[in-house]
Amino acid sequence: MAEIREISEFLQKGRAKNVKALVTEALEEGQDPKAILNDGLLAGMMIIGEKFKNNEVFVPEVLVAARALNAGLSILEPKLIEVGNEPVGKVVIGTVKGDLHDIGKNLVAMMMKGVGFEVVDLGVDVEPDVFIDKAEEVGADIICMSALLTTTMPSMKAVIDALKERGLKDKYIVMVGGAPVNQSFAEQIEADYYTPDAATAAEVAKKAVTEK
Ligand code: B1M
């Protein structure tokens, strides 16, 4: 039987092939995809995050661990997503300008798809006007922004300021998140919602779009 703890250990070593194989095995055995995600993949990434903070590992190790995480996620994604027939709405999502972190953003996109949204992923390092232009182009309901650096949090405000300048602030639901972001920052920049994790983001998005 595949040990979820081992998924975390292989991830920390950056062993993408082993992570992929163990995630596949665990799914075939009928283990819970959410437990594989939280106790295997994310738990391993959190340990790497702590070590990175304490200078025990450096950028190359973090990158190979992130690659292993993405390898595991690619296997897990179909199991985490059970999309309904009619999309509940459209989401435009990206990591803000200056910021290259995309793992959390990808999880949010995945969870959004999981509750039935059509998701347009703009990637990383997204210019403020690109969020807005794409939302206009595809007729989005929600603009989702992720930031992992304290230095890129102001880019979230830049998007909201640009929405105001273009007279579009009330047209879209604006959601923000990422490790350094919190409720008080969201209120300060006048985002509509802050959520601490990907699953909550998807739940809140669905409720918000139904209520609008
Ligand atoms: Co970077 N990095 N990094 N990094 N990195 C952090 C964020 C850091 C906290 C590490 C540390 O020092 N402890 C630190 C930021 C410090 C700060 O600003 N206060 C940091 C730094 C400093 C840097 C560089 C500047 C390092 C350097 O070059 N000297 C550099 C910046 C590059 C840039 O962006 N311009 C850099 C680079 C990198 C890598 C490229 C090596 C790699 C990114 C790979 C990738 O993303 N493809 C990387 C990584 C992996 C990390 C850590 C270790 C892990 C981040 C992660 O993916 N976590 C991170 C340390 C840490 O967080 N402990 C760190 C897992 C992910 C699932 O969590 O993204 O928080 P997270 O998403 C969560 C929630 O936040 C939420 O949902 C997810 C959970 O369900 N969420 C949302 C996210 N977005 C949301 C949006 C929502 C709602 C919820 O609504 C729209």
Coordinates of N, CA and C and ligand atoms in Angstrom, one line a residue:
M1 N 0.8 -1.2 0.0 CA 0.0 0.0 0.0 C 0.9 1.3 0.0
A2 N 0.5 2.3 -0.9 CA 1.3 3.5 -0.9 C 1.2 4.3 0.3
E3 N 2.3 4.7 0.9 CA 2.3 5.5 2.1 C 2.3 7.0 1.8
I4 N 1.3 7.7 2.3 CA 1.2 9.1 1.9 C 2.4 9.9 2.5
R5 N 3.0 9.4 3.6 CA 4.2 10.1 4.2 C 5.3 10.0 3.2
E6 N 5.4 8.9 2.4 CA 6.5 8.7 1.5 C 6.4 9.7 0.3
I7 N 5.1 10.1 0.0 CA 4.9 11.1 -1.1 C 5.6 12.4 -0.7
S8 N 5.4 12.8 0.6 CA 6.0 14.0 1.1 C 7.5 13.9 1.1
E9 N 8.0 12.7 1.5 CA 9.5 12.5 1.6 C 10.1 12.6 0.2
F10 N 9.5 11.9 -0.8 CA 10.0 12.0 -2.2 C 10.0 13.4 -2.7
L11 N 8.9 14.1 -2.4 CA 8.7 15.5 -2.9 C 9.8 16.4 -2.4
Q12 N 10.1 16.2 -1.1 CA 11.2 17.0 -0.5 C 12.6 16.8 -1.2
K13 N 12.7 15.5 -1.7 CA 14.0 15.2 -2.4 C 13.9 15.6 -3.9
G14 N 12.8 16.1 -4.3 CA 12.6 16.5 -5.7 C 12.5 15.3 -6.7
R15 N 12.1 14.2 -6.1 CA 12.0 13.0 -7.0 C 10.6 12.9 -7.7
A16 N 10.5 13.7 -8.7 CA 9.2 13.8 -9.4 C 8.6 12.4 -9.9
K17 N 9.5 11.6 -10.4 CA 9.0 10.3 -10.9 C 8.4 9.4 -9.8
N18 N 9.1 9.4 -8.7 CA 8.6 8.6 -7.5 C 7.3 9.2 -7.0
V19 N 7.2 10.6 -7.0 CA 6.0 11.2 -6.5 C 4.8 10.8 -7.4
K20 N 5.1 10.9 -8.7 CA 4.0 10.6 -9.7 C 3.6 9.1 -9.5
A21 N 4.5 8.2 -9.3 CA 4.2 6.8 -9.2 C 3.4 6.5 -7.9
L22 N 3.8 7.2 -6.8 CA 3.1 6.9 -5.6 C 1.7 7.5 -5.5
V23 N 1.6 8.7 -6.2 CA 0.3 9.3 -6.2 C -0.7 8.4 -7.0
T24 N -0.1 7.9 -8.2 CA -0.9 7.0 -9.0 C -1.4 5.8 -8.2
E25 N -0.4 5.2 -7.5 CA -0.6 4.0 -6.8 C -1.7 4.2 -5.7
A26 N -1.5 5.4 -5.0 CA -2.5 5.7 -3.9 C -3.9 5.9 -4.4
L27 N -4.0 6.5 -5.6 CA -5.3 6.7 -6.2 C -5.9 5.4 -6.6
E28 N -5.1 4.5 -7.2 CA -5.6 3.2 -7.6 C -6.1 2.4 -6.4
E29 N -5.5 2.6 -5.3 CA -5.9 1.9 -4.1 C -7.1 2.5 -3.4
G30 N -7.6 3.6 -4.0 CA -8.8 4.2 -3.5 C -8.6 5.2 -2.3
Q31 N -7.3 5.6 -2.2 CA -7.0 6.6 -1.1 C -7.6 7.9 -1.4
D32 N -8.0 8.7 -0.4 CA -8.7 10.0 -0.5 C -7.8 11.0 -1.2
P33 N -8.2 11.5 -2.4 CA -7.3 12.5 -3.1 C -7.0 13.7 -2.2
K34 N -7.9 14.1 -1.4 CA -7.6 15.3 -0.5 C -6.5 15.0 0.5
A35 N -6.5 13.8 1.0 CA -5.5 13.4 2.0 C -4.1 13.3 1.2
I36 N -4.1 12.8 0.0 CA -2.9 12.8 -0.8 C -2.4 14.2 -1.0
L37 N -3.3 15.1 -1.3 CA -2.9 16.5 -1.5 C -2.4 17.1 -0.2
N38 N -3.2 17.1 0.8 CA -2.8 17.8 2.0 C -1.7 17.2 2.8
D39 N -1.8 15.8 3.0 CA -0.8 15.2 3.9 C 0.4 14.7 3.2
G40 N 0.3 14.6 1.8 CA 1.5 14.2 1.0 C 2.1 15.4 0.4
L41 N 1.5 15.9 -0.7 CA 2.1 16.9 -1.5 C 2.3 18.3 -0.7
L42 N 1.3 18.8 -0.1 CA 1.4 20.1 0.5 C 2.2 20.0 1.8
A43 N 2.1 18.9 2.5 CA 2.9 18.8 3.7 C 4.4 18.8 3.4
G44 N 4.7 18.1 2.3 CA 6.2 18.1 1.9 C 6.6 19.5 1.5
M45 N 5.8 20.2 0.8 CA 6.2 21.5 0.3 C 6.3 22.5 1.5
M46 N 5.5 22.3 2.5 CA 5.6 23.1 3.7 C 6.9 22.9 4.4
I47 N 7.4 21.7 4.5 CA 8.6 21.4 5.1 C 9.8 22.1 4.3
I48 N 9.7 22.0 3.0 CA 10.7 22.6 2.1 C 10.7 24.1 2.4
G49 N 9.4 24.7 2.5 CA 9.3 26.1 2.8 C 10.0 26.6 4.0
E50 N 9.8 25.8 5.1 CA 10.5 26.1 6.4 C 12.0 26.0 6.3
K51 N 12.5 25.0 5.5 CA 13.9 24.8 5.4 C 14.5 25.9 4.6
F52 N 13.7 26.4 3.6 CA 14.1 27.5 2.7 C 14.3 28.8 3.5
K53 N 13.3 28.9 4.4 CA 13.3 30.1 5.3 C 14.5 30.1 6.2
N54 N 14.9 28.9 6.7 CA 16.0 28.8 7.6 C 17.4 28.6 6.9
N55 N 17.4 28.8 5.6 CA 18.6 28.6 4.8 C 19.2 27.2 4.9
E56 N 18.3 26.2 5.1 CA 18.8 24.8 5.1 C 18.7 24.2 3.7
V57 N 17.9 24.8 2.9 CA 17.9 24.4 1.4 C 17.8 25.7 0.6
F58 N 18.1 25.7 -0.6 CA 18.2 26.9 -1.4 C 17.4 26.8 -2.7
V59 N 17.4 27.8 -3.5 CA 16.5 27.9 -4.7 C 16.4 26.6 -5.5
P60 N 17.6 26.0 -5.9 CA 17.5 24.8 -6.7 C 16.7 23.7 -6.1
E61 N 16.9 23.5 -4.8 CA 16.1 22.4 -4.1 C 14.7 22.7 -4.1
V62 N 14.3 24.0 -3.9 CA 12.9 24.4 -3.9 C 12.3 24.2 -5.2
L63 N 13.1 24.5 -6.3 CA 12.6 24.3 -7.6 C 12.3 22.9 -8.0
V64 N 13.2 22.0 -7.6 CA 13.0 20.6 -7.9 C 11.8 20.0 -7.1
A65 N 11.7 20.5 -5.9 CA 10.5 20.1 -5.0 C 9.2 20.6 -5.7
A66 N 9.2 21.9 -6.2 CA 8.0 22.4 -6.8 C 7.7 21.6 -8.1
R67 N 8.7 21.2 -8.8 CA 8.5 20.4 -10.0 C 7.8 19.0 -9.6
A68 N 8.3 18.5 -8.5 CA 7.8 17.2 -8.1 C 6.3 17.4 -7.6
L69 N 6.1 18.5 -7.0 CA 4.7 18.9 -6.5 C 3.8 18.9 -7.7
N70 N 4.2 19.7 -8.8 CA 3.4 19.8 -10.0 C 3.2 18.5 -10.7
A71 N 4.2 17.6 -10.6 CA 4.1 16.3 -11.2 C 3.0 15.5 -10.5
G72 N 3.0 15.6 -9.2 CA 1.9 14.9 -8.4 C 0.5 15.5 -8.7
L73 N 0.5 16.9 -8.7 CA -0.8 17.5 -9.0 C -1.4 17.2 -10.3
S74 N -0.5 17.0 -11.3 CA -1.0 16.6 -12.7 C -1.8 15.3 -12.6
I75 N -1.4 14.4 -11.8 CA -2.1 13.1 -11.7 C -3.3 13.3 -10.9
L76 N -3.2 14.1 -9.8 CA -4.4 14.3 -8.9 C -5.5 15.2 -9.5
E77 N -5.1 16.1 -10.4 CA -6.1 17.1 -10.8 C -7.5 16.5 -11.3
P78 N -7.5 15.5 -12.2 CA -8.8 15.0 -12.6 C -9.6 14.4 -11.5
K79 N -9.0 13.9 -10.4 CA -9.7 13.4 -9.3 C -10.3 14.5 -8.4
L80 N -9.6 15.6 -8.4 CA -10.1 16.7 -7.5 C -11.2 17.5 -8.2
I81 N -11.2 17.4 -9.6 CA -12.2 18.2 -10.3 C -13.3 17.3 -10.8
E82 N -14.5 17.7 -10.4 CA -15.7 17.1 -10.9 C -16.6 18.1 -11.4
V83 N -16.4 18.6 -12.6 CA -17.1 19.7 -13.2 C -18.5 19.4 -13.6
G84 N -19.4 20.3 -13.2 CA -20.8 20.1 -13.6 C -21.0 20.4 -15.1
N85 N -22.2 20.3 -15.6 CA -22.5 20.5 -17.0 C -22.4 22.0 -17.4
E86 N -23.1 22.8 -16.7 CA -23.1 24.3 -17.0 C -22.1 25.0 -16.2
P87 N -21.2 25.8 -16.7 CA -20.3 26.5 -15.9 C -21.0 27.5 -14.9
V88 N -20.6 27.5 -13.7 CA -21.3 28.4 -12.7 C -20.9 29.9 -13.0
G89 N -19.8 30.1 -13.7 CA -19.4 31.4 -14.0 C -18.0 31.4 -14.6
K90 N -17.4 32.6 -14.9 CA -16.1 32.6 -15.4 C -15.1 33.3 -14.5
V91 N -13.9 32.8 -14.4 CA -12.9 33.3 -13.5 C -11.6 33.6 -14.3
V92 N -11.1 34.8 -14.1 CA -9.8 35.1 -14.7 C -8.8 35.1 -13.5
I93 N -7.7 34.4 -13.6 CA -6.8 34.2 -12.4 C -5.4 34.4 -12.9
G94 N -4.6 35.0 -12.0 CA -3.1 35.1 -12.3 C -2.4 35.5 -11.0
T95 N -1.1 35.3 -11.1 CA -0.2 35.8 -10.1 C 0.3 37.2 -10.5
V96 N 0.3 38.1 -9.5 CA 0.4 39.5 -9.9 C 1.8 39.9 -10.4
K97 N 1.9 41.1 -11.0 CA 3.2 41.6 -11.6 C 4.3 41.5 -10.6
G98 N 5.5 41.0 -11.1 CA 6.7 40.9 -10.3 C 6.8 39.6 -9.5
D99 N 5.8 38.8 -9.6 CA 5.7 37.6 -8.7 C 5.6 36.3 -9.6
L100 N 6.6 35.4 -9.4 CA 6.6 34.2 -10.2 C 6.1 32.9 -9.5
H101 N 5.6 33.1 -8.3 CA 5.1 31.9 -7.6 C 3.8 31.5 -8.2
D102 N 3.7 30.2 -8.6 CA 2.4 29.8 -9.2 C 1.7 28.6 -8.6
I103 N 2.3 28.0 -7.6 CA 1.8 26.7 -7.1 C 0.4 26.9 -6.4
G104 N 0.3 27.9 -5.5 CA -0.9 28.2 -4.9 C -2.0 28.7 -5.9
K105 N -1.6 29.5 -6.8 CA -2.5 30.0 -7.8 C -3.1 28.8 -8.6
N106 N -2.2 27.9 -9.0 CA -2.7 26.7 -9.7 C -3.7 25.9 -8.9
L107 N -3.4 25.8 -7.6 CA -4.4 25.1 -6.8 C -5.7 25.8 -6.7
V108 N -5.7 27.1 -6.6 CA -7.0 27.9 -6.6 C -7.7 27.6 -8.0
A109 N -7.0 27.7 -9.1 CA -7.6 27.5 -10.4 C -8.2 26.1 -10.5
M110 N -7.5 25.1 -9.9 CA -8.0 23.7 -9.9 C -9.3 23.6 -9.1
M111 N -9.3 24.2 -7.9 CA -10.5 24.1 -7.1 C -11.6 24.8 -7.7
M112 N -11.3 26.0 -8.3 CA -12.4 26.7 -9.0 C -13.1 25.8 -10.1
K113 N -12.2 25.2 -10.9 CA -12.7 24.3 -11.9 C -13.6 23.2 -11.2
G114 N -13.1 22.7 -10.1 CA -13.7 21.7 -9.3 C -15.2 22.0 -8.9
V115 N -15.4 23.3 -8.6 CA -16.8 23.7 -8.3 C -17.6 24.1 -9.5
G116 N -17.0 24.0 -10.7 CA -17.8 24.3 -11.9 C -17.5 25.6 -12.6
F117 N -16.5 26.3 -12.3 CA -16.2 27.6 -13.0 C -15.4 27.3 -14.3
E118 N -15.6 28.1 -15.3 CA -14.7 28.1 -16.4 C -13.5 29.0 -16.0
V119 N -12.3 28.6 -16.1 CA -11.1 29.3 -15.6 C -10.2 29.7 -16.7
V120 N -9.9 31.0 -16.8 CA -8.8 31.5 -17.7 C -7.6 31.8 -16.9
D121 N -6.5 31.1 -17.1 CA -5.3 31.2 -16.2 C -4.3 32.1 -17.0
L122 N -4.0 33.3 -16.4 CA -3.1 34.2 -17.1 C -1.6 33.9 -16.8
G123 N -1.4 33.0 -15.9 CA 0.0 32.7 -15.5 C 0.6 33.6 -14.4
V124 N 1.9 33.8 -14.5 CA 2.5 34.6 -13.5 C 3.0 36.0 -14.0
D125 N 3.4 36.9 -13.1 CA 3.9 38.2 -13.5 C 2.9 38.9 -14.4
V126 N 1.7 39.0 -14.0 CA 0.6 39.5 -14.8 C 0.5 41.0 -14.6
E127 N 0.6 41.8 -15.7 CA 0.4 43.3 -15.6 C -1.1 43.6 -15.2
P128 N -1.3 44.7 -14.4 CA -2.7 45.0 -14.0 C -3.7 45.1 -15.2
D129 N -3.3 45.7 -16.2 CA -4.3 45.9 -17.3 C -4.6 44.6 -18.0
V130 N -3.7 43.6 -18.0 CA -3.9 42.3 -18.6 C -5.1 41.6 -17.9
F131 N -5.1 41.7 -16.5 CA -6.2 41.1 -15.7 C -7.5 41.7 -16.3
I132 N -7.5 43.0 -16.4 CA -8.8 43.7 -16.7 C -9.2 43.4 -18.2
D133 N -8.2 43.5 -19.1 CA -8.5 43.3 -20.5 C -9.0 41.9 -20.8
K134 N -8.4 40.9 -20.1 CA -8.9 39.6 -20.3 C -10.3 39.4 -19.7
A135 N -10.5 40.0 -18.5 CA -11.8 39.8 -17.9 C -12.9 40.4 -18.9
E136 N -12.6 41.6 -19.4 CA -13.5 42.2 -20.4 C -13.7 41.3 -21.6
E137 N -12.6 40.8 -22.1 CA -12.7 40.0 -23.4 C -13.5 38.7 -23.2
V138 N -13.4 38.0 -22.1 CA -14.1 36.7 -21.9 C -15.4 36.8 -21.2
G139 N -15.7 38.1 -20.7 CA -16.9 38.2 -19.9 C -16.9 37.5 -18.6
A140 N -15.8 37.8 -17.9 CA -15.6 37.1 -16.6 C -16.5 37.7 -15.5
D141 N -16.8 36.9 -14.5 CA -17.5 37.3 -13.3 C -16.5 37.7 -12.2
I142 N -15.4 37.0 -12.1 CA -14.5 37.2 -11.0 C -13.0 37.4 -11.5
I143 N -12.3 38.3 -10.9 CA -10.9 38.4 -11.1 C -10.2 37.9 -9.8
C144 N -9.3 36.9 -10.0 CA -8.6 36.3 -8.8 C -7.1 36.6 -8.9
M145 N -6.6 37.2 -7.8 CA -5.2 37.5 -7.8 C -4.4 36.8 -6.7
S146 N -3.2 36.3 -7.0 CA -2.4 35.6 -6.0 C -1.1 36.4 -5.9
A147 N -0.6 36.5 -4.7 CA 0.7 37.1 -4.4 C 1.4 36.4 -3.3
L148 N 2.7 36.1 -3.5 CA 3.4 35.4 -2.4 C 4.5 36.2 -1.8
L149 N 4.8 37.4 -2.4 CA 5.8 38.2 -1.9 C 5.2 39.5 -1.3
T150 N 5.7 39.9 -0.2 CA 5.2 41.2 0.4 C 5.5 42.3 -0.6
T151 N 6.5 42.2 -1.4 CA 6.9 43.3 -2.3 C 5.9 43.4 -3.5
T152 N 5.2 42.3 -3.7 CA 4.2 42.3 -4.9 C 2.8 42.5 -4.5
M153 N 2.5 42.6 -3.2 CA 1.2 42.8 -2.7 C 0.6 44.1 -3.3
P154 N 1.4 45.2 -3.4 CA 0.9 46.5 -4.0 C 0.4 46.3 -5.4
S155 N 0.8 45.3 -6.1 CA 0.3 45.0 -7.5 C -1.2 44.7 -7.5
M156 N -1.6 44.1 -6.3 CA -3.1 43.8 -6.2 C -3.9 45.2 -6.2
K157 N -3.3 46.1 -5.4 CA -4.0 47.4 -5.3 C -4.0 48.1 -6.7
A158 N -2.9 47.9 -7.4 CA -2.8 48.5 -8.8 C -3.9 48.0 -9.7
V159 N -4.3 46.8 -9.6 CA -5.3 46.2 -10.4 C -6.7 46.9 -10.0
I160 N -6.9 47.0 -8.7 CA -8.1 47.6 -8.2 C -8.2 49.1 -8.6
D161 N -7.1 49.8 -8.4 CA -7.1 51.2 -8.8 C -7.4 51.3 -10.3
A162 N -6.8 50.4 -11.1 CA -7.1 50.5 -12.6 C -8.5 50.2 -12.9
L163 N -9.1 49.2 -12.1 CA -10.5 48.9 -12.3 C -11.4 50.2 -12.0
K164 N -11.0 50.9 -11.0 CA -11.7 52.1 -10.6 C -11.6 53.2 -11.7
E165 N -10.3 53.4 -12.2 CA -10.1 54.4 -13.2 C -10.9 54.1 -14.5
R166 N -11.1 52.8 -14.8 CA -11.8 52.4 -16.0 C -13.3 52.3 -15.7
G167 N -13.7 52.6 -14.5 CA -15.2 52.6 -14.2 C -15.7 51.2 -14.1
L168 N -14.9 50.2 -13.8 CA -15.3 48.8 -13.9 C -15.3 48.1 -12.5
K169 N -15.0 48.9 -11.4 CA -14.8 48.2 -10.1 C -16.0 47.4 -9.7
D170 N -17.3 47.9 -10.0 CA -18.4 47.2 -9.5 C -18.9 46.0 -10.5
K171 N -18.2 46.0 -11.6 CA -18.6 45.0 -12.6 C -18.1 43.6 -12.2
Y172 N -16.9 43.6 -11.5 CA -16.3 42.3 -11.2 C -16.2 42.0 -9.7
I173 N -16.3 40.7 -9.3 CA -15.9 40.3 -8.0 C -14.4 40.2 -7.9
V174 N -13.8 40.9 -7.0 CA -12.3 40.8 -6.9 C -11.9 39.9 -5.7
M175 N -11.1 38.9 -6.0 CA -10.7 38.0 -4.9 C -9.2 38.0 -4.8
V176 N -8.7 38.0 -3.6 CA -7.2 38.0 -3.4 C -6.8 37.0 -2.4
G177 N -5.5 36.5 -2.5 CA -5.0 35.5 -1.6 C -3.5 35.3 -1.8
G178 N -3.0 34.4 -1.0 CA -1.5 34.1 -1.0 C -1.0 34.3 0.4
A179 N 0.1 33.7 0.6 CA 0.6 33.6 2.0 C 0.7 34.9 2.8
P180 N 1.2 36.0 2.1 CA 1.4 37.3 2.9 C 0.1 38.1 3.0
V181 N -0.9 37.7 2.3 CA -2.2 38.5 2.2 C -3.1 38.1 3.3
N182 N -3.8 39.1 3.8 CA -4.8 38.8 4.9 C -6.1 39.7 4.7
Q183 N -7.0 39.4 5.6 CA -8.3 40.1 5.5 C -8.2 41.6 5.6
S184 N -7.3 42.1 6.5 CA -7.2 43.5 6.7 C -6.6 44.2 5.5
F185 N -5.6 43.5 4.8 CA -5.0 44.1 3.6 C -6.1 44.1 2.5
A186 N -6.9 43.0 2.4 CA -8.0 43.0 1.4 C -8.9 44.1 1.6
E187 N -9.3 44.4 2.8 CA -10.2 45.5 3.1 C -9.6 46.9 2.7
Q188 N -8.3 47.0 3.1 CA -7.6 48.2 2.8 C -7.5 48.5 1.3
I189 N -7.3 47.5 0.5 CA -7.3 47.8 -1.0 C -8.6 47.7 -1.7
E190 N -9.7 47.4 -0.9 CA -11.0 47.3 -1.4 C -11.3 46.1 -2.3
A191 N -10.6 45.0 -2.0 CA -10.9 43.7 -2.7 C -12.2 43.2 -2.1
D192 N -13.0 42.5 -2.9 CA -14.3 42.0 -2.3 C -14.1 40.8 -1.4
Y193 N -13.1 39.9 -1.6 CA -12.9 38.8 -0.8 C -11.5 38.4 -0.6
Y194 N -11.1 38.1 0.6 CA -9.8 37.4 0.9 C -10.2 36.0 1.4
T195 N -9.5 35.0 0.9 CA -9.7 33.6 1.5 C -8.3 33.0 1.7
P196 N -8.1 32.3 2.8 CA -6.8 31.8 3.1 C -6.3 30.6 2.3
D197 N -7.2 29.8 1.7 CA -6.8 28.6 1.0 C -7.6 28.4 -0.3
A198 N -7.2 27.5 -1.1 CA -7.8 27.3 -2.4 C -9.2 26.7 -2.3
A199 N -9.5 25.8 -1.4 CA -10.8 25.2 -1.3 C -11.8 26.3 -0.8
T200 N -11.4 27.1 0.2 CA -12.3 28.2 0.6 C -12.5 29.2 -0.5
A201 N -11.5 29.5 -1.3 CA -11.6 30.4 -2.4 C -12.7 30.0 -3.3
A202 N -12.7 28.7 -3.7 CA -13.7 28.1 -4.6 C -15.1 28.2 -4.0
E203 N -15.2 27.9 -2.7 CA -16.6 27.9 -2.1 C -17.1 29.3 -2.1
V204 N -16.3 30.3 -1.7 CA -16.7 31.7 -1.6 C -17.0 32.2 -3.0
A205 N -16.2 31.8 -4.0 CA -16.5 32.3 -5.3 C -17.9 31.9 -5.8
K206 N -18.2 30.6 -5.5 CA -19.5 30.1 -6.0 C -20.6 30.8 -5.3
K207 N -20.5 31.0 -4.0 CA -21.5 31.7 -3.3 C -21.7 33.2 -3.8
A208 N -20.5 33.8 -4.0 CA -20.5 35.2 -4.4 C -21.2 35.4 -5.8
V209 N -20.9 34.5 -6.7 CA -21.4 34.6 -8.0 C -22.9 34.3 -8.0
T210 N -23.4 33.4 -7.2 CA -24.8 33.1 -7.1 C -25.6 34.3 -6.5
E211 N -24.9 35.0 -5.5 CA -25.6 36.1 -4.9 C -25.6 37.4 -5.7
K212 N -24.7 37.5 -6.7 CA -24.6 38.7 -7.4 C -25.7 38.9 -8.4
Ligands
B1M1 CO1 9.8 31.9 -3.0 N1 9.5 32.9 -1.4 N2 11.0 33.3 -3.7 N3 10.1 30.7 -4.5 N4 8.9 30.6 -2.0 C1 8.5 32.4 -0.5 C2 7.1 32.9 -0.8 C3 9.1 33.0 0.9 C4 8.0 33.1 2.0 C5 10.2 32.0 1.4 C6 10.8 32.5 2.7 O1 11.7 33.3 2.7 N5 10.4 31.9 3.8 C7 9.7 34.3 0.5 C8 8.8 35.5 0.5 C9 9.2 36.5 1.7 C10 8.3 37.6 1.7 O2 8.0 38.3 0.7 N6 7.8 37.9 2.9 C11 10.2 34.0 -0.9 C12 11.2 34.6 -1.6 C13 11.9 35.7 -0.9 C14 11.5 34.3 -3.0 C15 12.6 35.0 -3.9 C16 12.7 36.5 -3.7 C17 13.9 34.3 -3.5 C18 15.2 34.8 -4.2 O3 15.3 34.8 -5.4 N7 16.0 35.4 -3.3 C19 12.2 34.6 -5.3 C20 11.2 35.5 -5.9 C21 10.9 35.2 -7.4 C22 9.7 36.1 -7.8 O4 8.6 35.7 -7.6 N8 10.0 37.2 -8.5 C23 11.5 33.3 -5.0 C24 11.5 32.2 -5.8 C25 10.9 31.0 -5.6 C26 11.0 29.8 -6.5 C27 11.0 30.1 -8.0 C28 12.3 29.1 -6.1 C29 9.8 28.9 -6.0 C30 8.5 29.1 -6.8 C31 8.2 28.0 -7.8 C32 6.8 28.1 -8.3 O5 5.9 28.7 -7.7 N9 6.6 27.6 -9.5 C33 9.6 29.4 -4.6 C34 8.8 28.8 -3.6 C35 8.3 27.4 -4.0 C36 8.6 29.3 -2.3 C37 8.0 28.6 -1.1 C38 9.1 27.7 -0.5 C39 6.7 27.8 -1.3 C40 5.6 28.6 -1.9 C41 4.5 27.6 -2.3 O6 4.4 27.2 -3.4 N10 3.8 27.1 -1.3 C42 7.7 29.9 -0.2 C43 7.8 29.6 1.3 C44 6.4 29.3 1.9 O7 5.4 29.7 1.5 N11 6.5 28.6 3.0 C45 8.5 31.0 -0.8 C46 2.7 26.1 -1.5 C47 1.4 26.8 -2.0 C48 0.3 25.7 -2.1 O8 1.1 27.8 -1.0 O9 1.2 29.7 -2.7 O10 0.7 30.1 -0.2 P1 0.6 29.2 -1.4 O11 -1.0 29.1 -1.7 C49 -1.9 28.7 -0.6 C50 -2.6 30.0 0.0 O12 -1.7 31.1 0.1 C51 -3.7 30.1 -0.9 O13 -4.1 28.9 -1.4 C52 -3.0 28.0 -1.3 C53 -3.4 26.8 -0.4 O14 -4.6 26.2 -0.7 N12 -3.7 31.1 -2.0 C54 -4.9 31.7 -2.4 C55 -2.8 31.4 -2.9 N13 -3.2 32.2 -3.8 C56 -4.5 32.5 -3.5 C57 -5.5 33.2 -4.2 C58 -6.8 33.3 -3.6 C59 -7.1 32.6 -2.5 C60 -6.1 31.8 -1.8 O15 -7.8 34.0 -4.1 C61 -7.6 34.6 -5.4

